[in-house]
mmCIF file of C-alpha atoms in Angstrom:
data_model
loop_
_atom_site.group_PDB
_atom_site.id
_atom_site.type_symbol
_atom_site.label_atom_id
_atom_site.label_comp_id
_atom_site.label_asym_id
_atom_site.label_seq_id
_atom_site.Cartn_x
_atom_site.Cartn_y
_atom_site.Cartn_z
ATOM 1 C CA MET A 1 0.720 -16.782 30.510
ATOM 2 C CA GLN A 2 2.860 -13.772 29.581
ATOM 3 C CA ASN A 3 5.592 -16.061 28.252
ATOM 4 C CA LYS A 4 3.035 -17.870 26.090
ATOM 5 C CA ASN A 5 1.804 -14.552 24.702
ATOM 6 C CA LYS A 6 5.362 -13.453 23.938
ATOM 7 C CA ILE A 7 6.114 -16.726 22.167
ATOM 8 C CA PHE A 8 2.844 -16.482 20.233
ATOM 9 C CA ASN A 9 3.655 -12.887 19.159
ATOM 10 C CA ILE A 10 7.176 -13.900 18.106
ATOM 11 C CA VAL A 11 5.778 -16.781 16.062
ATOM 12 C CA LEU A 12 3.227 -14.465 14.429
ATOM 13 C CA PHE A 13 5.926 -11.887 13.626
ATOM 14 C CA ALA A 14 8.194 -14.533 12.103
ATOM 15 C CA SER A 15 5.305 -16.108 10.200
ATOM 16 C CA PHE A 16 4.177 -12.828 8.670
ATOM 17 C CA THR A 17 7.764 -11.904 7.772
ATOM 18 C CA ALA A 18 8.085 -15.255 5.985
ATOM 19 C CA LEU A 19 4.703 -14.721 4.284
ATOM 20 C CA CYS A 20 5.826 -11.270 3.155
ATOM 21 C CA TYR A 21 9.007 -12.773 1.721
ATOM 22 C CA VAL A 22 7.048 -15.495 -0.081
ATOM 23 C CA GLY A 23 4.324 -13.050 -1.147
ATOM 24 C CA THR A 24 6.911 -10.989 -2.992
ATOM 25 C CA PHE A 25 7.784 -14.115 -4.981
ATOM 26 C CA ILE A 26 4.141 -14.479 -6.051
ATOM 27 C CA MET A 27 4.205 -12.249 -9.096
ATOM 28 C CA ILE A 28 1.793 -11.464 -11.930
ATOM 29 C CA PRO A 29 3.695 -10.420 -15.076
ATOM 30 C CA LEU A 30 2.678 -7.300 -17.020
ATOM 31 C CA PRO A 31 3.175 -6.569 -20.737
ATOM 32 C CA THR A 32 5.713 -3.896 -19.730
ATOM 33 C CA GLY A 33 7.988 -6.612 -18.306
ATOM 34 C CA ASP A 34 7.332 -5.587 -14.701
ATOM 35 C CA LYS A 35 5.392 -7.655 -12.183
ATOM 36 C CA ILE A 36 2.661 -7.213 -9.596
ATOM 37 C CA HIS A 37 3.406 -8.871 -6.251
ATOM 38 C CA LEU A 38 1.636 -9.641 -2.963
ATOM 39 C CA GLY A 39 4.379 -8.532 -0.558
ATOM 40 C CA ASN A 40 2.734 -5.156 0.068
ATOM 41 C CA LEU A 41 -0.525 -6.868 0.986
ATOM 42 C CA VAL A 42 1.117 -8.946 3.727
ATOM 43 C CA CYS A 43 2.925 -5.868 5.069
ATOM 44 C CA ILE A 44 -0.334 -3.899 5.182
ATOM 45 C CA LEU A 45 -2.294 -6.699 6.857
ATOM 46 C CA ALA A 46 0.450 -7.048 9.481
ATOM 47 C CA SER A 47 0.308 -3.287 10.140
ATOM 48 C CA LEU A 48 -3.459 -3.424 10.614
ATOM 49 C CA LEU A 49 -3.212 -6.434 12.920
ATOM 50 C CA PHE A 50 -0.094 -5.681 14.973
ATOM 51 C CA GLY A 51 0.492 -1.941 14.645
ATOM 52 C CA GLY A 52 2.602 0.249 12.393
ATOM 53 C CA ILE A 53 6.052 -0.488 13.803
ATOM 54 C CA LYS A 54 5.709 -4.275 13.682
ATOM 55 C CA GLY A 55 3.959 -4.172 10.316
ATOM 56 C CA GLY A 56 6.611 -1.861 8.893
ATOM 57 C CA LEU A 57 9.399 -4.114 10.148
ATOM 58 C CA ILE A 58 7.680 -7.169 8.679
ATOM 59 C CA GLY A 59 7.398 -5.448 5.292
ATOM 60 C CA SER A 60 10.922 -4.095 5.395
ATOM 61 C CA LEU A 61 12.489 -7.420 6.401
ATOM 62 C CA GLY A 62 10.297 -9.657 4.245
ATOM 63 C CA MET A 63 10.569 -7.672 1.018
ATOM 64 C CA GLY A 64 14.135 -6.591 1.827
ATOM 65 C CA LEU A 65 15.246 -10.219 2.022
ATOM 66 C CA ASN A 66 13.551 -10.849 -1.303
ATOM 67 C CA ASP A 67 15.465 -7.962 -2.864
ATOM 68 C CA LEU A 68 18.723 -9.348 -1.450
ATOM 69 C CA HIS A 69 17.934 -12.524 -3.384
ATOM 70 C CA PHE A 70 17.176 -10.805 -6.713
ATOM 71 C CA TYR A 71 18.816 -7.371 -6.665
ATOM 72 C CA LEU A 72 22.151 -7.828 -4.897
ATOM 73 C CA ASP A 73 23.856 -6.034 -7.794
ATOM 74 C CA THR A 74 21.562 -2.980 -7.502
ATOM 75 C CA PRO A 75 21.839 -1.738 -3.900
ATOM 76 C CA SER A 76 19.497 1.195 -4.592
ATOM 77 C CA THR A 77 16.578 -1.248 -4.902
ATOM 78 C CA ILE A 78 17.364 -2.845 -1.538
ATOM 79 C CA ILE A 79 17.744 0.518 0.212
ATOM 80 C CA ARG A 80 14.469 1.796 -1.265
ATOM 81 C CA THR A 81 12.599 -1.297 -0.134
ATOM 82 C CA LEU A 82 13.996 -1.272 3.416
ATOM 83 C CA ILE A 83 13.038 2.371 3.949
ATOM 84 C CA LEU A 84 9.738 2.721 2.100
ATOM 85 C CA LYS A 85 8.110 -0.544 3.137
ATOM 86 C CA PHE A 86 8.771 0.274 6.782
ATOM 87 C CA LEU A 87 7.300 3.763 6.343
ATOM 88 C CA MET A 88 4.290 2.406 4.443
ATOM 89 C CA GLY A 89 3.508 -0.076 7.214
ATOM 90 C CA LEU A 90 4.110 2.553 9.894
ATOM 91 C CA ILE A 91 1.717 5.054 8.281
ATOM 92 C CA VAL A 92 -1.037 2.477 7.765
ATOM 93 C CA GLY A 93 -0.798 1.175 11.327
ATOM 94 C CA LEU A 94 -0.716 4.628 12.919
ATOM 95 C CA LEU A 95 -3.647 5.934 10.870
ATOM 96 C CA PHE A 96 -5.746 2.821 11.431
ATOM 97 C CA ASN A 97 -5.259 2.945 15.201
ATOM 98 C CA LEU A 98 -5.955 6.692 15.180
ATOM 99 C CA PHE A 99 -9.236 6.206 13.294
ATOM 100 C CA LYS A 100 -10.320 3.473 15.714
ATOM 101 C CA LYS A 101 -9.317 5.497 18.760
ATOM 102 C CA LYS A 102 -11.163 8.609 17.578
ATOM 103 C CA GLN A 103 -14.202 6.508 16.599
ATOM 104 C CA LEU A 104 -14.858 8.741 13.598
ATOM 105 C CA LYS A 105 -18.504 9.367 12.889
ATOM 106 C CA SER A 106 -20.030 8.093 9.669
ATOM 107 C CA PHE A 107 -20.287 11.648 8.330
ATOM 108 C CA SER A 108 -16.556 12.269 8.849
ATOM 109 C CA THR A 109 -15.457 9.044 7.140
ATOM 110 C CA ASN A 110 -17.847 9.711 4.252
ATOM 111 C CA ILE A 111 -16.338 13.164 3.730
ATOM 112 C CA MET A 112 -12.822 11.688 3.769
ATOM 113 C CA LEU A 113 -13.801 9.008 1.239
ATOM 114 C CA TYR A 114 -15.349 11.653 -1.000
ATOM 115 C CA LEU A 115 -12.179 13.792 -0.820
ATOM 116 C CA MET A 116 -10.054 10.745 -1.716
ATOM 117 C CA SER A 117 -12.289 10.165 -4.738
ATOM 118 C CA LEU A 118 -11.925 13.812 -5.734
ATOM 119 C CA LEU A 119 -8.133 13.597 -5.398
ATOM 120 C CA PHE A 120 -7.974 10.637 -7.769
ATOM 121 C CA LYS A 121 -10.245 12.383 -10.268
ATOM 122 C CA VAL A 122 -7.712 15.222 -10.383
ATOM 123 C CA VAL A 123 -4.896 12.686 -10.861
ATOM 124 C CA PHE A 124 -6.936 11.020 -13.604
ATOM 125 C CA ILE A 125 -7.432 14.267 -15.533
ATOM 126 C CA VAL A 126 -3.819 15.417 -15.217
ATOM 127 C CA SER A 127 -2.297 12.015 -16.059
ATOM 128 C CA LEU A 128 -4.689 11.565 -19.000
ATOM 129 C CA ILE A 129 -3.569 14.883 -20.500
ATOM 130 C CA TYR A 130 0.058 13.801 -20.208
ATOM 131 C CA ALA A 131 -0.621 10.277 -21.485
ATOM 132 C CA LEU A 132 -2.381 11.584 -24.598
ATOM 133 C CA ASP A 133 0.534 13.885 -25.352
ATOM 134 C CA ALA A 134 2.847 11.877 -27.627
ATOM 135 C CA SER A 135 5.891 13.712 -26.256
ATOM 136 C CA ASN A 136 5.281 12.343 -22.770
ATOM 137 C CA LYS A 137 6.069 8.853 -21.550
ATOM 138 C CA VAL A 138 3.385 8.509 -18.893
ATOM 139 C CA SER A 139 1.672 5.164 -19.420
ATOM 140 C CA ILE A 140 -2.020 5.226 -20.262
ATOM 141 C CA LEU A 141 -2.354 2.738 -17.412
ATOM 142 C CA VAL A 142 -1.848 5.538 -14.862
ATOM 143 C CA PRO A 143 -5.043 7.492 -15.696
ATOM 144 C CA ILE A 144 -6.993 4.244 -16.056
ATOM 145 C CA VAL A 145 -6.046 3.085 -12.569
ATOM 146 C CA ALA A 146 -6.537 6.607 -11.162
ATOM 147 C CA PHE A 147 -10.079 6.558 -12.520
ATOM 148 C CA ILE A 148 -10.702 3.100 -11.035
ATOM 149 C CA PHE A 149 -9.454 4.345 -7.643
ATOM 150 C CA SER A 150 -11.696 7.419 -7.808
ATOM 151 C CA GLU A 151 -14.721 5.244 -8.467
ATOM 152 C CA LEU A 152 -13.633 2.748 -5.820
ATOM 153 C CA PHE A 153 -14.123 5.378 -3.122
ATOM 154 C CA ILE A 154 -17.562 6.316 -4.478
ATOM 155 C CA LEU A 155 -18.549 2.639 -4.485
ATOM 156 C CA ALA A 156 -17.233 2.368 -0.929
ATOM 157 C CA LEU A 157 -19.520 5.206 0.123
ATOM 158 C CA LEU A 158 -22.495 3.236 -1.199
ATOM 159 C CA PHE A 159 -21.416 -0.277 -0.245
ATOM 160 C CA PHE A 160 -20.241 0.570 3.278
ATOM 161 C CA LYS A 161 -23.226 2.787 4.051
ATOM 162 C CA ASP A 162 -24.777 0.261 6.413
ATOM 163 C CA LYS A 163 -21.606 -1.730 7.105
ATOM 164 C CA GLU A 164 -19.287 -1.691 10.110
ATOM 165 C CA ALA A 165 -17.083 1.396 10.421
ATOM 166 C CA ILE A 166 -13.990 -0.822 10.454
ATOM 167 C CA TYR A 167 -14.241 -1.279 6.679
ATOM 168 C CA LYS A 168 -13.997 2.469 6.134
ATOM 169 C CA TYR A 169 -11.086 2.772 8.559
ATOM 170 C CA VAL A 170 -9.200 0.047 6.692
ATOM 171 C CA LEU A 171 -9.938 1.569 3.302
ATOM 172 C CA LEU A 172 -8.813 5.061 4.322
ATOM 173 C CA SER A 173 -5.635 4.056 6.157
ATOM 174 C CA VAL A 174 -4.519 1.531 3.526
ATOM 175 C CA SER A 175 -5.256 3.923 0.657
ATOM 176 C CA ILE A 176 -3.219 6.727 2.224
ATOM 177 C CA GLY A 177 -0.316 4.384 2.996
ATOM 178 C CA THR A 178 -0.417 2.919 -0.511
ATOM 179 C CA ILE A 179 -0.511 6.339 -2.190
ATOM 180 C CA PHE A 180 2.466 7.397 -0.074
ATOM 181 C CA ASN A 181 4.361 4.273 -1.156
ATOM 182 C CA ILE A 182 3.624 4.785 -4.876
ATOM 183 C CA VAL A 183 4.615 8.468 -4.857
ATOM 184 C CA MET A 184 7.750 7.971 -2.783
ATOM 185 C CA GLU A 185 8.849 4.942 -4.814
ATOM 186 C CA PHE A 186 8.714 7.118 -7.922
ATOM 187 C CA PHE A 187 10.917 9.849 -6.453
ATOM 188 C CA PHE A 188 13.174 7.523 -4.440
ATOM 189 C CA ARG A 189 13.868 5.481 -7.577
ATOM 190 C CA ILE A 190 14.955 8.612 -9.461
ATOM 191 C CA PHE A 191 17.124 9.823 -6.574
ATOM 192 C CA LEU A 192 18.797 6.495 -5.774
ATOM 193 C CA ASN A 193 19.326 5.511 -9.414
ATOM 194 C CA THR A 194 21.053 8.851 -9.940
ATOM 195 C CA VAL A 195 23.108 8.986 -6.741
ATOM 196 C CA ILE A 196 23.951 5.307 -6.157
ATOM 197 C CA ASP A 197 23.609 3.576 -9.537
ATOM 198 C CA GLY A 198 25.197 6.416 -11.499
ATOM 199 C CA PHE A 199 22.422 6.917 -14.083
ATOM 200 C CA ASN A 200 21.839 10.345 -15.562
ATOM 201 C CA PHE A 201 18.595 12.092 -14.596
ATOM 202 C CA ASN A 202 16.735 11.403 -17.846
ATOM 203 C CA THR A 203 17.503 7.690 -17.687
ATOM 204 C CA ALA A 204 16.490 7.515 -14.022
ATOM 205 C CA LEU A 205 13.256 9.382 -14.796
ATOM 206 C CA THR A 206 12.428 7.048 -17.682
ATOM 207 C CA LEU A 207 13.046 3.973 -15.532
ATOM 208 C CA SER A 208 10.893 5.370 -12.735
ATOM 209 C CA ILE A 209 8.001 6.172 -15.088
ATOM 210 C CA ALA A 210 8.219 2.673 -16.587
ATOM 211 C CA LYS A 211 7.738 1.184 -13.103
ATOM 212 C CA LEU A 212 4.619 3.240 -12.310
ATOM 213 C CA PRO A 213 2.001 0.868 -13.810
ATOM 214 C CA ALA A 214 3.250 -2.084 -11.739
ATOM 215 C CA SER A 215 3.360 0.048 -8.570
ATOM 216 C CA ILE A 216 -0.160 1.368 -9.119
ATOM 217 C CA LEU A 217 -1.658 -2.039 -9.912
ATOM 218 C CA THR A 218 0.094 -3.605 -6.917
ATOM 219 C CA GLY A 219 -1.351 -0.809 -4.785
ATOM 220 C CA THR A 220 -4.844 -1.323 -6.189
ATOM 221 C CA ILE A 221 -4.812 -5.041 -5.416
ATOM 222 C CA THR A 222 -3.419 -4.307 -1.950
ATOM 223 C CA VAL A 223 -6.202 -1.843 -1.084
ATOM 224 C CA VAL A 224 -9.064 -4.035 -2.312
ATOM 225 C CA ALA A 225 -7.699 -7.231 -0.767
ATOM 226 C CA SER A 226 -6.963 -5.545 2.576
ATOM 227 C CA VAL A 227 -10.540 -4.327 2.943
ATOM 228 C CA LEU A 228 -11.865 -7.810 2.212
ATOM 229 C CA VAL A 229 -9.342 -9.877 4.180
ATOM 230 C CA TYR A 230 -8.556 -7.832 7.308
ATOM 231 C CA PRO A 231 -11.935 -8.179 9.102
ATOM 232 C CA LEU A 232 -11.788 -11.948 8.605
ATOM 233 C CA LEU A 233 -8.210 -12.206 9.885
ATOM 234 C CA SER A 234 -8.968 -9.923 12.805
ATOM 235 C CA LYS A 235 -11.862 -12.070 13.951
ATOM 236 C CA ALA A 236 -9.908 -15.282 13.364
ATOM 237 C CA LEU A 237 -7.111 -14.021 15.624
ATOM 238 C CA GLY A 238 -9.641 -13.043 18.290
ATOM 239 C CA LYS A 239 -8.999 -9.307 18.179
ATOM 240 C CA LYS A 240 -11.677 -7.436 20.128
ATOM 241 C CA GLU A 241 -12.696 -4.368 18.170
ATOM 242 C CA ASP A 242 -15.765 -2.210 17.909
ATOM 243 C CA TYR A 243 -17.032 -2.992 14.423
ATOM 244 C CA ASN A 244 -19.948 -0.618 14.637
ATOM 245 C CA GLY A 245 -18.056 2.650 15.041
#
């Protein structure tokens, strides 16, 4: 029986790694020339299902292999992916398991959702000021998505009011992991483009800002899809969880 479980877990790990690799190929082009992909979504779902370490490894390997295919001539991209996707998956898995273990009360999760909404409202105001300033290069897409995120948490407070606690746990853990990934991608891209690729700081900063809209939209899709898909996958795989919290 143990051998069967080990084989089943190995097959699941390999399958999700392959799905993560393929998901990164599934891209939605943006007017900026960048693309939204589904690799992050697979990494996040794996972290929720199998824990942070396995999920992080699946994201790191799956999206790292994709980068080896496309970005062999820019090692900074590969390094960034290997490190950040593992950390993103690790954070999501650890937080999700912590929330479930602590069995947070409805009041506590509501407060956390409200604070997340407030955080994005601050981001919206600050980024809007910069976007409206002609001397700045922050895309107008950043405040738009920040506003959408802020309202997403308010809607979650209303929609999940009488729903299972698991939805709130997924939303909180995935949102925090996704925000971490977006912020760190921005700074990692500047650092690695400067140190490894040899760009000057201004060029690296411009390139990093240009990538923000795609990162934010990818994160938005990842958060929404994770909340909708995870409970279904969890039940399909026979995971026994307390959905009432």
